[in-house]
mmCIF file with all atom_site columns, C-alpha atoms in Angstrom:
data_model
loop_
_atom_site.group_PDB
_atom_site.id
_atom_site.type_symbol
_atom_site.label_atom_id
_atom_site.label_alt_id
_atom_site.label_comp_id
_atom_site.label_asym_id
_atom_site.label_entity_id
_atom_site.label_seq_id
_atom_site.pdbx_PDB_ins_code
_atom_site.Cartn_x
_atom_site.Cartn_y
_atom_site.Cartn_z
_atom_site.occupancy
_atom_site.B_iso_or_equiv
_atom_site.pdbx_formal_charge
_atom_site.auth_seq_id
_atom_site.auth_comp_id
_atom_site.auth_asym_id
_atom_site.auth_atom_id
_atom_site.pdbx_PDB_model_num
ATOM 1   C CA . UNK R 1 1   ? 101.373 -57.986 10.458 1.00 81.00 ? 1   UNK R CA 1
ATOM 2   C CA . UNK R 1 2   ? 102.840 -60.294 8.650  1.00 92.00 ? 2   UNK R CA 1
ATOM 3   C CA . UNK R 1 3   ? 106.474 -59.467 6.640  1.00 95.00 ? 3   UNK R CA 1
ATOM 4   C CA . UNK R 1 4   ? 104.958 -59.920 2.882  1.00 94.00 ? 4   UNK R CA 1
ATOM 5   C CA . UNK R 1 5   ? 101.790 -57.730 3.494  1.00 93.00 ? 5   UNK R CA 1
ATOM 6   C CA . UNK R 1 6   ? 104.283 -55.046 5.163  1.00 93.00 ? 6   UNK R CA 1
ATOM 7   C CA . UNK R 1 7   ? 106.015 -54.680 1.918  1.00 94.00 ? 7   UNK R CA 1
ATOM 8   C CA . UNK R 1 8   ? 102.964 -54.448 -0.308 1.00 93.00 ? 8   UNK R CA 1
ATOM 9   C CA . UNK R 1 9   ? 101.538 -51.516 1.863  1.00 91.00 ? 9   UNK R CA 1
ATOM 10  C CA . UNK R 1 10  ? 104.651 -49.924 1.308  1.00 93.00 ? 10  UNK R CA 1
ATOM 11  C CA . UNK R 1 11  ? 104.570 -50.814 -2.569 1.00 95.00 ? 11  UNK R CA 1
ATOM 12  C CA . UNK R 1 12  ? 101.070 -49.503 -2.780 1.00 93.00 ? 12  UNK R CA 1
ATOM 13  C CA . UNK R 1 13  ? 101.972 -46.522 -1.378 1.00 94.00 ? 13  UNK R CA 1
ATOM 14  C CA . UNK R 1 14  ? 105.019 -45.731 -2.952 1.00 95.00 ? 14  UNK R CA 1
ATOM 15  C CA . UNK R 1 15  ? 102.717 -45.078 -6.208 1.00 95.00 ? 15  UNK R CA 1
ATOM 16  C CA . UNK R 1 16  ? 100.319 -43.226 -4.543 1.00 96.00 ? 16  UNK R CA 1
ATOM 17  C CA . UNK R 1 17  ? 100.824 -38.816 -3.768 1.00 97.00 ? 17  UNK R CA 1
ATOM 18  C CA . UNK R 1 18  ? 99.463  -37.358 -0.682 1.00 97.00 ? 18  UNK R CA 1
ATOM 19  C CA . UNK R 1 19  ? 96.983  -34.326 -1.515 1.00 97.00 ? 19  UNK R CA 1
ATOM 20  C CA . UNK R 1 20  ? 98.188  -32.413 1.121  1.00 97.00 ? 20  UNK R CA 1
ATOM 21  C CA . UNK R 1 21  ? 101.559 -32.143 1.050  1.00 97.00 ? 21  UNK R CA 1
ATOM 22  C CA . UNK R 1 22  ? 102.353 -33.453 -2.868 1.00 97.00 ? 22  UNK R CA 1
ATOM 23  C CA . UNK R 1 23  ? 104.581 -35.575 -1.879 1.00 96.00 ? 23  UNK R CA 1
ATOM 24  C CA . UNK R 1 24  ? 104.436 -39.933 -2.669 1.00 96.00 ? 24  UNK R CA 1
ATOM 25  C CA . UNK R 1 25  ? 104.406 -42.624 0.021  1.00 95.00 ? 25  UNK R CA 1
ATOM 26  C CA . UNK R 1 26  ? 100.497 -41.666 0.958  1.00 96.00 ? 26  UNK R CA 1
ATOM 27  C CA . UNK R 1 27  ? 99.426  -44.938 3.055  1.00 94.00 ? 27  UNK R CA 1
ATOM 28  C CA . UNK R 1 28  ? 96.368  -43.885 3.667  1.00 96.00 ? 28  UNK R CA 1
ATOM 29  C CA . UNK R 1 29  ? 92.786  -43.557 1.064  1.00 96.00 ? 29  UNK R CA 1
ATOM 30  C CA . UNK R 1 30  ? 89.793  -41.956 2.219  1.00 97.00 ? 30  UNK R CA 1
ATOM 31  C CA . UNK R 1 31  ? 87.462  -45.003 3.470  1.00 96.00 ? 31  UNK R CA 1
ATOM 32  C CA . UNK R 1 32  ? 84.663  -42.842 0.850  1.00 97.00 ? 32  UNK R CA 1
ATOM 33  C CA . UNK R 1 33  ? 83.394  -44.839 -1.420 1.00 95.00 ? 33  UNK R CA 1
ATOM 34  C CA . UNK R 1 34  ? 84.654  -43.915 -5.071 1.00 96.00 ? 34  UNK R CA 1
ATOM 35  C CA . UNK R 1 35  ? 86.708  -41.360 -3.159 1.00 97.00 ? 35  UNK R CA 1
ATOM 36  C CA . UNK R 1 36  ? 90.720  -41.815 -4.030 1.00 94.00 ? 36  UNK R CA 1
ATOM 37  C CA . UNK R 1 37  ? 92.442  -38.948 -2.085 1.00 97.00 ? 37  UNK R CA 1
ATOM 38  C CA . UNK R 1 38  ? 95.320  -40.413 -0.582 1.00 97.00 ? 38  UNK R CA 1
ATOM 39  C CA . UNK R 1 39  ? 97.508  -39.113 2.630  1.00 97.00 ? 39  UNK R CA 1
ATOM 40  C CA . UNK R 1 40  ? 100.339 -38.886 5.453  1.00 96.00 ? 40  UNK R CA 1
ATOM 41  C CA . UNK R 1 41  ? 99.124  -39.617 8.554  1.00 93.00 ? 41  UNK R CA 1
ATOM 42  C CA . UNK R 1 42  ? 101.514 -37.037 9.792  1.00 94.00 ? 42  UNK R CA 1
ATOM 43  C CA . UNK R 1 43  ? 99.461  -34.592 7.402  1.00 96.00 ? 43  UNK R CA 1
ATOM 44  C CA . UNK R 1 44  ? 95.915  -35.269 8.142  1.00 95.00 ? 44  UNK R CA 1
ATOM 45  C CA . UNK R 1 45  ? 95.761  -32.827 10.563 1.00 93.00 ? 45  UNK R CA 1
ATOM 46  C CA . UNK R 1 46  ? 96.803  -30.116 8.004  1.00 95.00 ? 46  UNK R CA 1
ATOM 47  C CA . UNK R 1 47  ? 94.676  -31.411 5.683  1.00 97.00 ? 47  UNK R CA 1
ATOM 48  C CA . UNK R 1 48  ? 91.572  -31.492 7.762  1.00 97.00 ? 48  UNK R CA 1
ATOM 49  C CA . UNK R 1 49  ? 91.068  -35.684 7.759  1.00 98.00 ? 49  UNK R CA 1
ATOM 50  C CA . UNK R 1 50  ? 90.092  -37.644 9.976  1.00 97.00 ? 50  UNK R CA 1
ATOM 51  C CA . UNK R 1 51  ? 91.399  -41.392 11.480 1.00 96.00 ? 51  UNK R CA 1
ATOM 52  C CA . UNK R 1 52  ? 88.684  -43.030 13.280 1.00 96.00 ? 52  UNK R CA 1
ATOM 53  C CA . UNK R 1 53  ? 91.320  -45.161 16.194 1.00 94.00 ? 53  UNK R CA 1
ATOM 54  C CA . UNK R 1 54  ? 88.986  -47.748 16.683 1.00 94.00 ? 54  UNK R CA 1
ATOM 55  C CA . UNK R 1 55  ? 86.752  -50.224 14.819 1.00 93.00 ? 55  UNK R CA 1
ATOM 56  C CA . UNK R 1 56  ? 88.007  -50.695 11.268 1.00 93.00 ? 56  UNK R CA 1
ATOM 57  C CA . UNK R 1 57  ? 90.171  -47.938 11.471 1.00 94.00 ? 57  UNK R CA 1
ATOM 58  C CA . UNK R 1 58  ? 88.963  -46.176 8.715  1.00 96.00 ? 58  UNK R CA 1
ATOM 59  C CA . UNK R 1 59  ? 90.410  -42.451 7.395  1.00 97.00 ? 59  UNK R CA 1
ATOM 60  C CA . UNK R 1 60  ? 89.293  -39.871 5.601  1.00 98.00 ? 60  UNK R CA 1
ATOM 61  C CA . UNK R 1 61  ? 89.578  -36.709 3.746  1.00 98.00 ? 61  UNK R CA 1
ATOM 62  C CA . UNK R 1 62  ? 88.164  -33.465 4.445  1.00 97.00 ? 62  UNK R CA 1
ATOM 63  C CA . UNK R 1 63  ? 85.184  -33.398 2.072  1.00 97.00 ? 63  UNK R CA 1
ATOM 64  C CA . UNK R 1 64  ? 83.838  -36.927 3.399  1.00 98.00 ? 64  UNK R CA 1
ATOM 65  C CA . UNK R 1 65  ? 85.438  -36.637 6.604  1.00 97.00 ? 65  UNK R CA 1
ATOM 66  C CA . UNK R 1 66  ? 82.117  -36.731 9.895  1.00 97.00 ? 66  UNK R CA 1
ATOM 67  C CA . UNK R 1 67  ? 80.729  -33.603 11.415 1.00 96.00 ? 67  UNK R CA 1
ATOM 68  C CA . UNK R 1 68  ? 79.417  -33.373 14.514 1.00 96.00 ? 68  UNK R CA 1
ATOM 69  C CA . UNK R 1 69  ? 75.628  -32.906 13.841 1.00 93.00 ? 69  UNK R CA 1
ATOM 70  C CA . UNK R 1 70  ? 74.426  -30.375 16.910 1.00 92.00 ? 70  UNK R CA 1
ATOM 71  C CA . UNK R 1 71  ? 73.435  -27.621 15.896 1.00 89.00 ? 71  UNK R CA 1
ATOM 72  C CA . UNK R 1 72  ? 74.665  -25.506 19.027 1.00 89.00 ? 72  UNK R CA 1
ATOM 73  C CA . UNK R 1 73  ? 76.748  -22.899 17.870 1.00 92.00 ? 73  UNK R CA 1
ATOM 74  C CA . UNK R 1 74  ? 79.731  -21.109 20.816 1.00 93.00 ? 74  UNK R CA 1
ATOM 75  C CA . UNK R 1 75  ? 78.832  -17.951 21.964 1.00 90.00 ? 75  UNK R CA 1
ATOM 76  C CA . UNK R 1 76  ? 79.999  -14.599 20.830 1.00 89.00 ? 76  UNK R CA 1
ATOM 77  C CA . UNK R 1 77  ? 83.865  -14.448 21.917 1.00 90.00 ? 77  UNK R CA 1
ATOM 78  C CA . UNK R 1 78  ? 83.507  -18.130 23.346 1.00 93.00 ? 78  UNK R CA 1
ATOM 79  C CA . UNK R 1 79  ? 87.277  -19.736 24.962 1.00 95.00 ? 79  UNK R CA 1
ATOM 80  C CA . UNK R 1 80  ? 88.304  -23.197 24.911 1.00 95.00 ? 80  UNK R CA 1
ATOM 81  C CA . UNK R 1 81  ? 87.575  -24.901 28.604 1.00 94.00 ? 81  UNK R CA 1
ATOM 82  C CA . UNK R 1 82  ? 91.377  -25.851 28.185 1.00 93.00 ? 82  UNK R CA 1
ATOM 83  C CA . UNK R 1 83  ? 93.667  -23.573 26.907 1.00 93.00 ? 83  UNK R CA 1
ATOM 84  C CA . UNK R 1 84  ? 91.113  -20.422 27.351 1.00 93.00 ? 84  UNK R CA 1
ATOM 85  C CA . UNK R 1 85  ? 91.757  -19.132 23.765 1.00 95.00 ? 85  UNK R CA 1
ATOM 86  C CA . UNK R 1 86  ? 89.128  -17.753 21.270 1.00 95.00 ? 86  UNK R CA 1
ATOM 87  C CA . UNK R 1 87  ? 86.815  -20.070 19.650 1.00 95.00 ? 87  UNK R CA 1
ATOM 88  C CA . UNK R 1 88  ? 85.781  -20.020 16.319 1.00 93.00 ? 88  UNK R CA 1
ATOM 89  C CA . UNK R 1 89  ? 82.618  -18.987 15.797 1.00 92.00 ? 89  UNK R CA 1
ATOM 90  C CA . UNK R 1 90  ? 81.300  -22.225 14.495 1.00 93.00 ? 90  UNK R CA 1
ATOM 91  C CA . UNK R 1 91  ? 81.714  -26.025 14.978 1.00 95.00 ? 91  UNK R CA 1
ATOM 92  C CA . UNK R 1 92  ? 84.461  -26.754 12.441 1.00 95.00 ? 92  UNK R CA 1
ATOM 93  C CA . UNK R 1 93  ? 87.032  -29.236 11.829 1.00 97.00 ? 93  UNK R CA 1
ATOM 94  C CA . UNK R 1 94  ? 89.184  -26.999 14.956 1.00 96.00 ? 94  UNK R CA 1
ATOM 95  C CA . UNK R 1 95  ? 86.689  -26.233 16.810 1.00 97.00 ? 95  UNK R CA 1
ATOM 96  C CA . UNK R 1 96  ? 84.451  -28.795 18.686 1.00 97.00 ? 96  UNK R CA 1
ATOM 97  C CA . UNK R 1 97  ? 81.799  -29.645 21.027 1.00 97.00 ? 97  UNK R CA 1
ATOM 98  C CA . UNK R 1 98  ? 80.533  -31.770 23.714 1.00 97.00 ? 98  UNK R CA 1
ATOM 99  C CA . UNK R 1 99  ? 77.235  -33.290 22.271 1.00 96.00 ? 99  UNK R CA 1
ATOM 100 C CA . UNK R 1 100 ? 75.405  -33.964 25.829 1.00 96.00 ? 100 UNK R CA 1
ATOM 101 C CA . UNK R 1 101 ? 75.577  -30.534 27.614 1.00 95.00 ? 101 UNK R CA 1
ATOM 102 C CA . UNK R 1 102 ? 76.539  -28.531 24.640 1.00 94.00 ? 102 UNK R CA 1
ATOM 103 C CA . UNK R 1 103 ? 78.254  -26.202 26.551 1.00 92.00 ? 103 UNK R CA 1
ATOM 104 C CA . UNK R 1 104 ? 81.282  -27.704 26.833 1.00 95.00 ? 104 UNK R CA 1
ATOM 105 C CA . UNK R 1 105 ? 83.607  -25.881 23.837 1.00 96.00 ? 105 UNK R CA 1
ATOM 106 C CA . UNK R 1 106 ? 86.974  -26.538 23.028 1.00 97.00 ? 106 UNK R CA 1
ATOM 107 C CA . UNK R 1 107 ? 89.842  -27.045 20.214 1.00 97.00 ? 107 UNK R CA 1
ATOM 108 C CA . UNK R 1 108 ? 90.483  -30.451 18.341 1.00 97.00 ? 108 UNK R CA 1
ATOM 109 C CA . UNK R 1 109 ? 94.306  -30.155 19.502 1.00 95.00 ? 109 UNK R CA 1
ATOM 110 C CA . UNK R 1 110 ? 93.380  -29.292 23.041 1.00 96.00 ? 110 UNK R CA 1
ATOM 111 C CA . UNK R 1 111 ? 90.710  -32.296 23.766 1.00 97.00 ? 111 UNK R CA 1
ATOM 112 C CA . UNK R 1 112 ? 93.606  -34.995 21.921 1.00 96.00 ? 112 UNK R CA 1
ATOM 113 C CA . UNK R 1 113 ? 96.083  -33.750 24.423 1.00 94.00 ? 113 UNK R CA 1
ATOM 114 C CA . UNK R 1 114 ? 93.292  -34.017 27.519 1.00 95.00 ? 114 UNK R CA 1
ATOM 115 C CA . UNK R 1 115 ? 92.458  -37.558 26.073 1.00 95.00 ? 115 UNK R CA 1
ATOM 116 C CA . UNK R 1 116 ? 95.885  -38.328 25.887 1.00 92.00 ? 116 UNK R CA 1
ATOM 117 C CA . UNK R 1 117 ? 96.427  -37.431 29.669 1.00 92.00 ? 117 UNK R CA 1
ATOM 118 C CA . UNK R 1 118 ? 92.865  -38.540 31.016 1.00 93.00 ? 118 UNK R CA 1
ATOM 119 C CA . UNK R 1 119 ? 93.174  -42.140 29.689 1.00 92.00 ? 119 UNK R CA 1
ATOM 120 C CA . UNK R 1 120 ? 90.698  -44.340 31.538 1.00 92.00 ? 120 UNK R CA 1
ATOM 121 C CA . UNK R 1 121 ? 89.169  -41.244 32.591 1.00 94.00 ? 121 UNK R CA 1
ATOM 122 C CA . UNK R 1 122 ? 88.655  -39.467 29.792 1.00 96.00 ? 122 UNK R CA 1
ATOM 123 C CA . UNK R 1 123 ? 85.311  -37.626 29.877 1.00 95.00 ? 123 UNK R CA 1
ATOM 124 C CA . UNK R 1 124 ? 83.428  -34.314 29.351 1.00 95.00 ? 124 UNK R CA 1
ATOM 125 C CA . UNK R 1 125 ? 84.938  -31.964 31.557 1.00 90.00 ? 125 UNK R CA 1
ATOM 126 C CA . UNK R 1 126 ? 82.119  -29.833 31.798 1.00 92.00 ? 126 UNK R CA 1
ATOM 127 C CA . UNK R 1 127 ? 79.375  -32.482 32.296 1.00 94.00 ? 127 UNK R CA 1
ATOM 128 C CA . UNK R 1 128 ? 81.116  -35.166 33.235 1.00 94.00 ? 128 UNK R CA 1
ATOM 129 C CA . UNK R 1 129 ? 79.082  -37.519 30.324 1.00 96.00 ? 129 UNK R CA 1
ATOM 130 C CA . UNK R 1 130 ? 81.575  -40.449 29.487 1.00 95.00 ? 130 UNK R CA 1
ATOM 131 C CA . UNK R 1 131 ? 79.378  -43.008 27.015 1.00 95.00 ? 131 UNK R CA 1
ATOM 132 C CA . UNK R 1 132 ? 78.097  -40.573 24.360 1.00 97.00 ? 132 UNK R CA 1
ATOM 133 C CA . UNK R 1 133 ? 80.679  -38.051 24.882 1.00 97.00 ? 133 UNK R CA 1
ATOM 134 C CA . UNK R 1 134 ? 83.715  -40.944 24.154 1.00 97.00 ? 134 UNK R CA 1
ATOM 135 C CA . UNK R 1 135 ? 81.941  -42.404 21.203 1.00 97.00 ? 135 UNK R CA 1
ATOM 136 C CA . UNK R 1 136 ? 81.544  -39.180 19.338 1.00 97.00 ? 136 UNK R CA 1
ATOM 137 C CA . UNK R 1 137 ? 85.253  -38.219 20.031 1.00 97.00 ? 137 UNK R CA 1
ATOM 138 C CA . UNK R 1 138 ? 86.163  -41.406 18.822 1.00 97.00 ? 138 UNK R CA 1
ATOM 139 C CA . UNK R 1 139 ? 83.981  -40.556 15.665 1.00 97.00 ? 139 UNK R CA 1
ATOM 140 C CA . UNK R 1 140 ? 85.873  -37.600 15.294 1.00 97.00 ? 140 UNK R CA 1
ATOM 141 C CA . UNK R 1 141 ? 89.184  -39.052 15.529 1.00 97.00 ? 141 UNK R CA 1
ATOM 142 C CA . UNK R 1 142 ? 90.298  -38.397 18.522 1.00 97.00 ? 142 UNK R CA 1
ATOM 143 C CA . UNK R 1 143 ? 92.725  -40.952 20.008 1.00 96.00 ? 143 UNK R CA 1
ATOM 144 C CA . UNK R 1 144 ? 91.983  -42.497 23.323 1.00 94.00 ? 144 UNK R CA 1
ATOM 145 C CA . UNK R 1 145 ? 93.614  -45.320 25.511 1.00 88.00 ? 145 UNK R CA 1
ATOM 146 C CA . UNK R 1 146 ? 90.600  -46.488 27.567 1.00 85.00 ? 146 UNK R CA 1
ATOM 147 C CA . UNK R 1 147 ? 93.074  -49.213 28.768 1.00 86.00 ? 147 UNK R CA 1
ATOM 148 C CA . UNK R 1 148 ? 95.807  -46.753 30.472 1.00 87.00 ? 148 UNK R CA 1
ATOM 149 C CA . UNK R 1 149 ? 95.242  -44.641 33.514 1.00 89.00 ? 149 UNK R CA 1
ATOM 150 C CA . UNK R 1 150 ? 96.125  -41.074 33.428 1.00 89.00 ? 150 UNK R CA 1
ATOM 151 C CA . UNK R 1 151 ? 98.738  -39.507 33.480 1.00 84.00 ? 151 UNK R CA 1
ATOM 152 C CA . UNK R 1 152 ? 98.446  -37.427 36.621 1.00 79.00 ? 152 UNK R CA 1
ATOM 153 C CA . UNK R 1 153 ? 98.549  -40.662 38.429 1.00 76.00 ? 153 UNK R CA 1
ATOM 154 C CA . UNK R 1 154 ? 102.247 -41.577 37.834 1.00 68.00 ? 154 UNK R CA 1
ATOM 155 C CA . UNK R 1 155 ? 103.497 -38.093 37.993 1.00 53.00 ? 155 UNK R CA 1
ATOM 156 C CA . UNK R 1 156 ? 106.643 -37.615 39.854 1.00 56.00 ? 156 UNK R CA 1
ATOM 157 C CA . UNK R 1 157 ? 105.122 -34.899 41.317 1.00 50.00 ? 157 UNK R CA 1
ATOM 158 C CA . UNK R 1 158 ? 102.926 -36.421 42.956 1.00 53.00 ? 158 UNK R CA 1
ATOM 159 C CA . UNK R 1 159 ? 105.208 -39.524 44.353 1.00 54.00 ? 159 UNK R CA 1
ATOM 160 C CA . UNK R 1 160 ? 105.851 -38.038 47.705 1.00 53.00 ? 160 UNK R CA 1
ATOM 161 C CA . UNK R 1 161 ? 102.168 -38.161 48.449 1.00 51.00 ? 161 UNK R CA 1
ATOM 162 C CA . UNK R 1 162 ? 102.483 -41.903 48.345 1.00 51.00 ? 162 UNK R CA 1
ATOM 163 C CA . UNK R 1 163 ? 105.488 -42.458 49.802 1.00 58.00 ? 163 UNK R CA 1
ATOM 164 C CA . UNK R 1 164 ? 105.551 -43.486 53.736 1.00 59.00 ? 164 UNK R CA 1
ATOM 165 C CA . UNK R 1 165 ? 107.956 -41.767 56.190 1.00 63.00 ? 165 UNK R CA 1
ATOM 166 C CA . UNK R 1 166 ? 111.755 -43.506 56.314 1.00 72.00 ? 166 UNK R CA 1
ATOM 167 C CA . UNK R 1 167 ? 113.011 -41.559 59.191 1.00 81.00 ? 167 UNK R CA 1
ATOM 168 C CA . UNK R 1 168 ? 113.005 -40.856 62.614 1.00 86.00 ? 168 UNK R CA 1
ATOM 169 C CA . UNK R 1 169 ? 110.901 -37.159 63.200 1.00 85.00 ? 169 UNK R CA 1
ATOM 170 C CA . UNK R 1 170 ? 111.299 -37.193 66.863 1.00 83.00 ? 170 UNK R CA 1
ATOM 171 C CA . UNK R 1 171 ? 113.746 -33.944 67.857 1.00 83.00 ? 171 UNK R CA 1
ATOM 172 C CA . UNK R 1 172 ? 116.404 -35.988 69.520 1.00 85.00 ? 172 UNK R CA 1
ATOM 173 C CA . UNK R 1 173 ? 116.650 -39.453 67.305 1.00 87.00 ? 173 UNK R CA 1
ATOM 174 C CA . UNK R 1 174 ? 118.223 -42.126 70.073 1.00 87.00 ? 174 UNK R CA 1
ATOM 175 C CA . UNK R 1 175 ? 118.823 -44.309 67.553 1.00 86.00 ? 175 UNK R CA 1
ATOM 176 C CA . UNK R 1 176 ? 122.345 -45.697 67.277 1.00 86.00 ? 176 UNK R CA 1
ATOM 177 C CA . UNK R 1 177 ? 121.955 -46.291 63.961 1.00 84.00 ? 177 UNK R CA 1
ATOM 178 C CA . UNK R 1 178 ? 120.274 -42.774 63.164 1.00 87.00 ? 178 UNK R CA 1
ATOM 179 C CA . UNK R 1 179 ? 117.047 -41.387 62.057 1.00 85.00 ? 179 UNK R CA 1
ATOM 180 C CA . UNK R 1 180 ? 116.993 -43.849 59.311 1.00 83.00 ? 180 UNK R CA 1
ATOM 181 C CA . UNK R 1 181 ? 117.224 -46.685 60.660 1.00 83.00 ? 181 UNK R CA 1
ATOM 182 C CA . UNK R 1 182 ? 114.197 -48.659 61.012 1.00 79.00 ? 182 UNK R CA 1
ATOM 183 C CA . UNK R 1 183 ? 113.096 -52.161 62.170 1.00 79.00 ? 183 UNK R CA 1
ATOM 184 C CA . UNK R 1 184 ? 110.463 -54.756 61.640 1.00 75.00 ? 184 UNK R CA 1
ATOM 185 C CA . UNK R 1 185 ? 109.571 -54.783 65.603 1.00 73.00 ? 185 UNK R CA 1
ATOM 186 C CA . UNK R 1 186 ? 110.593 -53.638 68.707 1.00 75.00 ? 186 UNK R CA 1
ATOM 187 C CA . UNK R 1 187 ? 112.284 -50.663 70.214 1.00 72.00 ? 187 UNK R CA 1
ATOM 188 C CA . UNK R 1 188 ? 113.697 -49.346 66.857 1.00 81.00 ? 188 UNK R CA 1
ATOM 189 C CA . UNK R 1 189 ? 110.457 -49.595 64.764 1.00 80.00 ? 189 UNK R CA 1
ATOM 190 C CA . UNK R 1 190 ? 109.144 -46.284 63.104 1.00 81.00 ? 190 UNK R CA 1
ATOM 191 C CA . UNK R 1 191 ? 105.838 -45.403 64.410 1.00 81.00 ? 191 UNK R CA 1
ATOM 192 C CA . UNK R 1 192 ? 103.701 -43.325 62.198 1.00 82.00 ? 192 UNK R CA 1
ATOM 193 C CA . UNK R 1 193 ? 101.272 -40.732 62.740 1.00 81.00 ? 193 UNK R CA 1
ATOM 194 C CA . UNK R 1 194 ? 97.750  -42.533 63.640 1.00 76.00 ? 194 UNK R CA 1
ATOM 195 C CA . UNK R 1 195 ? 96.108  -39.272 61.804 1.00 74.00 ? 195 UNK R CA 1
ATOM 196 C CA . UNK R 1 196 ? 98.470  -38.097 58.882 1.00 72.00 ? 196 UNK R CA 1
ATOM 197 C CA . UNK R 1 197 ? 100.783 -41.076 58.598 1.00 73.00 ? 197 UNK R CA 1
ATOM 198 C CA . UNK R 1 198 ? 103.449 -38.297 57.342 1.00 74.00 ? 198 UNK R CA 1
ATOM 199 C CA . UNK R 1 199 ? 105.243 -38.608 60.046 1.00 81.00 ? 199 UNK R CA 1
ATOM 200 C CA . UNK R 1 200 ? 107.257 -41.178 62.075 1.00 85.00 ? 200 UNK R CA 1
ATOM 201 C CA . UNK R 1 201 ? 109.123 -41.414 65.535 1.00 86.00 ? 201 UNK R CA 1
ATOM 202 C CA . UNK R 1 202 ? 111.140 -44.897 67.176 1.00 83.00 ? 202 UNK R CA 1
ATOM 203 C CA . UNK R 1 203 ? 109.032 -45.644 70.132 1.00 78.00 ? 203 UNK R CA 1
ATOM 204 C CA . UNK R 1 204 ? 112.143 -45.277 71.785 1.00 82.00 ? 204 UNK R CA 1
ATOM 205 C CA . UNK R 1 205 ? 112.634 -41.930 70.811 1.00 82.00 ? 205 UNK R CA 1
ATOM 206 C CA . UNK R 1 206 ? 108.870 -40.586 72.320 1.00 75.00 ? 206 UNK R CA 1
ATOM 207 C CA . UNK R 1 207 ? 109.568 -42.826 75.489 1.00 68.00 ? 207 UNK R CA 1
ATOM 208 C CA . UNK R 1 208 ? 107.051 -45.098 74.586 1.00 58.00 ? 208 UNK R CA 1
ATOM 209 C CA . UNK R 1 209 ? 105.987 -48.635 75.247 1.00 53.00 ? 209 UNK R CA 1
ATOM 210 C CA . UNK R 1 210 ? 106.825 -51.291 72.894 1.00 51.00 ? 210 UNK R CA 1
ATOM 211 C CA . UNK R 1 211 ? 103.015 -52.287 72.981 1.00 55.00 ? 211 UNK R CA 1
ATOM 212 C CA . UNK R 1 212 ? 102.015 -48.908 72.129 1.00 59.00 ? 212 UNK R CA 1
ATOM 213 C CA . UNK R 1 213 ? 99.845  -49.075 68.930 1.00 62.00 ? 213 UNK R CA 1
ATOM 214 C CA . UNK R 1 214 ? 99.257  -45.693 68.380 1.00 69.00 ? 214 UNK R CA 1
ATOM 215 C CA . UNK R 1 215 ? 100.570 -42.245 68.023 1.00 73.00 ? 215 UNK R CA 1
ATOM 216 C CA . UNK R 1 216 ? 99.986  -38.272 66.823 1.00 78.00 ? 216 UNK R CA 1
ATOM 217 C CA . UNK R 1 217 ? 102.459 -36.060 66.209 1.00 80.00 ? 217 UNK R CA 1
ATOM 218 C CA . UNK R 1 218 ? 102.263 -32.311 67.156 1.00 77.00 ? 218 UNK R CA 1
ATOM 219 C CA . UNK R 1 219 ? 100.419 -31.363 63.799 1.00 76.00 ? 219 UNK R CA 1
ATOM 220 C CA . UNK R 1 220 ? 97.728  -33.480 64.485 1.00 70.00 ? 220 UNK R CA 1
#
């Protein structure tokens, strides 16, 4: 953005008072035609709008803000699919559902934080529809990064799954240089697990042949 529109968005807002909250610097109108309510971002949610995060970007307030338009409605006592709390009884601005299978029903809060996470991925979790069911929850205003992969892919939990073997499993290591010492070739180089590949001996330290290709270890 360039420097001189920057400061007229803030000028423009600095006259204008959220409806939520009451307060001035409201950056954001309701894309409604004729409508002038003006808002926080940080208060939308309070205030029942809704951002659209693609396209135009447009906003808007509660009274012109889009429903979803099935008319499946959760059964009695129905949970969210995420954080297995109570529904409301009714699709609403906080309550929400998958328009494919219609069966899928969750809370606004809980399906932004599983977008958020599912990135790339992000689908219905009960059906497993990605077109329709990302288009309407980009309709809705939920945010999604169909560019970034998710989040379970980069946890640190997980890094030790990915990580190969530095060290010598054998139970007597003959190494001189110890059990994590490992070379490129020869007698010295780690030799992993032909089945598992989570674990790794020095040839030297099973007794094998340099030429040997190939190895198990007792797990497998």
């Amino acid at each position: 953005f360039l420097v001189e529109d920057t400061r007229r968005a803030i000028q423009e807002a600095a006259q204008k008072r959220c409806f939520v909250c009451g307060k001035m610097g409201a950056a954001i109108t309701c894309g409604e035609l004729g409508c002038y309510r003006s808002f926080h971002l940080p208060c939308a949610s309070k205030g029942e709008c809704v951002t659209q995060f693609f396209g135009l970007y447009r906003s808007f307030c509660w009274k012109h803000r889009p429903k979803q338009a099935v008319q499946a409605r959760p059964e009695q006592d129905s949970i969210c699919i995420f954080c297995l709390d109570l529904l409301e009884d009714k699709i609403s601005y906080r309550t929400m559902v998958c328009p494919v299978c219609q069966h899928a029903w969750f809370h606004r809060n809980c399906i932004q934080k599983q977008a958020i996470h599912a990135g790339a991925c992000f689908r219905c979790f009960h059906c497993q529809d990605k077109d329709q069911f990302v288009a309407e929850m980009l309709t809705m205003g939920i945010r999604i990064s169909k560019s970034r992969p998710p989040s379970w892919e980069s946890d640190q939990a997980f890094n030790p799954v990915y990580q190969r073997p530095v060290r010598c499993s054998a139970r007597k290591c003959l190494c001189p240089g110890g059990r994590e010492q490992a070379e490129e070739d020869g007698s010295w180089q780690l030799l992993l697990c032909s089945s598992c590949a989570a674990e790794g001996v020095h040839q030297c330290c099973l007794y094998l042949r340099t030429s040997a290709a190939a190895w198990e270890c007792d797990c497998c």
